[in-house]
CSV table of C-alpha atoms in Angstrom, one decimal:
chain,number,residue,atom,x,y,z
A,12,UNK,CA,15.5,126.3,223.2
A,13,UNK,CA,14.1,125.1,219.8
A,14,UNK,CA,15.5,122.8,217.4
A,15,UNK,CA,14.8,123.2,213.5
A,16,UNK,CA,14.6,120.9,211.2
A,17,UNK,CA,14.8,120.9,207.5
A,18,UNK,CA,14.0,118.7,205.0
A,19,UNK,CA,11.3,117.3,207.6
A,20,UNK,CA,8.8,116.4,205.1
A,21,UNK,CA,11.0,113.9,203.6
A,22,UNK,CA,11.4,110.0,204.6
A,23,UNK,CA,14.5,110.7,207.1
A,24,UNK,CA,13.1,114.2,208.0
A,25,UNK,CA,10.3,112.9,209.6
A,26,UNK,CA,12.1,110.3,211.6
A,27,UNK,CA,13.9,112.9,212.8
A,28,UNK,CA,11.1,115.2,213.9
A,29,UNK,CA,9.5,111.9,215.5
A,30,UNK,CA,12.5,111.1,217.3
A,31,UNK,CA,13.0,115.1,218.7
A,32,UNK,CA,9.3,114.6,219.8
A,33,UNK,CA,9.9,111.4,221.9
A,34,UNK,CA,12.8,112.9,223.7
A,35,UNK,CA,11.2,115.9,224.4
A,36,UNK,CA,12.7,118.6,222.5
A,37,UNK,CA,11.1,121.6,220.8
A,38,UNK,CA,10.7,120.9,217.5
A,39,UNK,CA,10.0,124.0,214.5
A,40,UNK,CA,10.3,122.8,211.3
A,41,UNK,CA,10.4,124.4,207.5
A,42,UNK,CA,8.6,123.9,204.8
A,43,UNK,CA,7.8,125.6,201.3
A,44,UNK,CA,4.0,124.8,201.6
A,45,UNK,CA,2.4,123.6,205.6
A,46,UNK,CA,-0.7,122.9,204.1
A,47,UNK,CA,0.6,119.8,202.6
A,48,UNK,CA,2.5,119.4,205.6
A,49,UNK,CA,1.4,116.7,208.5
A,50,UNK,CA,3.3,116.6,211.6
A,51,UNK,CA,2.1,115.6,215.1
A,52,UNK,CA,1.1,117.8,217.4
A,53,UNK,CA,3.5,120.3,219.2
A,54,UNK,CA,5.7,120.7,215.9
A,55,UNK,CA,5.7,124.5,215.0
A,56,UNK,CA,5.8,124.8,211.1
A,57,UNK,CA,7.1,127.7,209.5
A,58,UNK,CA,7.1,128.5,205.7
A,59,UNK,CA,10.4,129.2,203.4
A,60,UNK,CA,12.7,127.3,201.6
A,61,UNK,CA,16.1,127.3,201.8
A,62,UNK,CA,16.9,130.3,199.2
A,63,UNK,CA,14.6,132.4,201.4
A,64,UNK,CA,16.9,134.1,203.2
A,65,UNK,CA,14.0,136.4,205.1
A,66,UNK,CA,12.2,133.1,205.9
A,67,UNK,CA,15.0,131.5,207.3
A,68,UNK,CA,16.2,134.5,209.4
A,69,UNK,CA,12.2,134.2,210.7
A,70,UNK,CA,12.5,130.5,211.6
A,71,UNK,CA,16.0,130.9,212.9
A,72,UNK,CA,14.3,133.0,216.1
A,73,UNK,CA,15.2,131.4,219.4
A,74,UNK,CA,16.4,128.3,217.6
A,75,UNK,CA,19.9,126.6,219.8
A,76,UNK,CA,19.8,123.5,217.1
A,77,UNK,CA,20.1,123.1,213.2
A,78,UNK,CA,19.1,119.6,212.1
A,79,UNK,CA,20.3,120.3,208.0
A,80,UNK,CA,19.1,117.6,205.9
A,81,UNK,CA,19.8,118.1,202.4
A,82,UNK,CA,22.1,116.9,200.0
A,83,UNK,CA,25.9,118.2,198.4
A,84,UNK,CA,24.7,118.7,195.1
A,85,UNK,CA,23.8,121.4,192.5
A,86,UNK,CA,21.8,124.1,193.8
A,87,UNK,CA,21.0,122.2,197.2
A,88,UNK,CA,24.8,122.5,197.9
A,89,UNK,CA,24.5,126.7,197.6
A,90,UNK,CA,21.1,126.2,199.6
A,91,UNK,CA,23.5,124.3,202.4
A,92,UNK,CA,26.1,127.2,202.7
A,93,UNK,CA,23.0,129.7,202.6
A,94,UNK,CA,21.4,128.2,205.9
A,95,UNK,CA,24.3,127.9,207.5
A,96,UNK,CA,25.7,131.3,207.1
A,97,UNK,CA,22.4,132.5,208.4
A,98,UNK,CA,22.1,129.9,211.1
A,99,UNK,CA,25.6,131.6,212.6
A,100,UNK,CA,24.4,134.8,212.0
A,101,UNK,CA,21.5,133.5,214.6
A,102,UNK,CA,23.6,132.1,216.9
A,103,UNK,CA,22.8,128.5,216.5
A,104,UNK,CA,25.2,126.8,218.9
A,105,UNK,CA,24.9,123.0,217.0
A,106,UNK,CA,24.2,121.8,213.5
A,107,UNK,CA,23.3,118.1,212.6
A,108,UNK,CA,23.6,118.0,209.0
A,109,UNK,CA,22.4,115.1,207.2
């Protein structure tokens, strides 16, 4: 199965993704633009943000693992509770949230 990752494009998101990589997972990650996106090969990018709730139901597909990393405040707390409440609606069985 596939793990996504959010906030991949920052310092810890990328770490992240890296790390994934080196053990072998799947990796899928989303970002509001991929063409200022880098990642190493094998990472599947998908466009959204986290108020998108079509995008994220999109790059939920076939995903086991959320890796959330965002913070608890202001508007990036209700963009938290929105990925989550569509990650169970996709029957993500973990979430890492960071």
């Amino acid at each position: 199965m596939t793990i996504l990752v959010t906030g991949a494009t920052g310092r810890v998101g990328r770490h992240v993704v890296d790390q994934l990589l080196q053990r072998g997972a799947t990796v899928r990650v989303l970002t509001r633009d991929p063409a200022k996106a880098s990642f190493p090969a094998g990472v599947e990018v998908a466009k959204g943000d986290l108020l998108d709730i079509e995008a994220l139901r999109s790059a939920f597909k076939d995903v086991s693992t959320l890796f959330l990393l965002n913070a608890v405040t202001g508007d990036e707390f209700a963009q938290a509770i929105i990925t989550l409440n569509v990650a169970r609606e996709a029957g993500v069985d973990r979430v890492v949230y960071l």
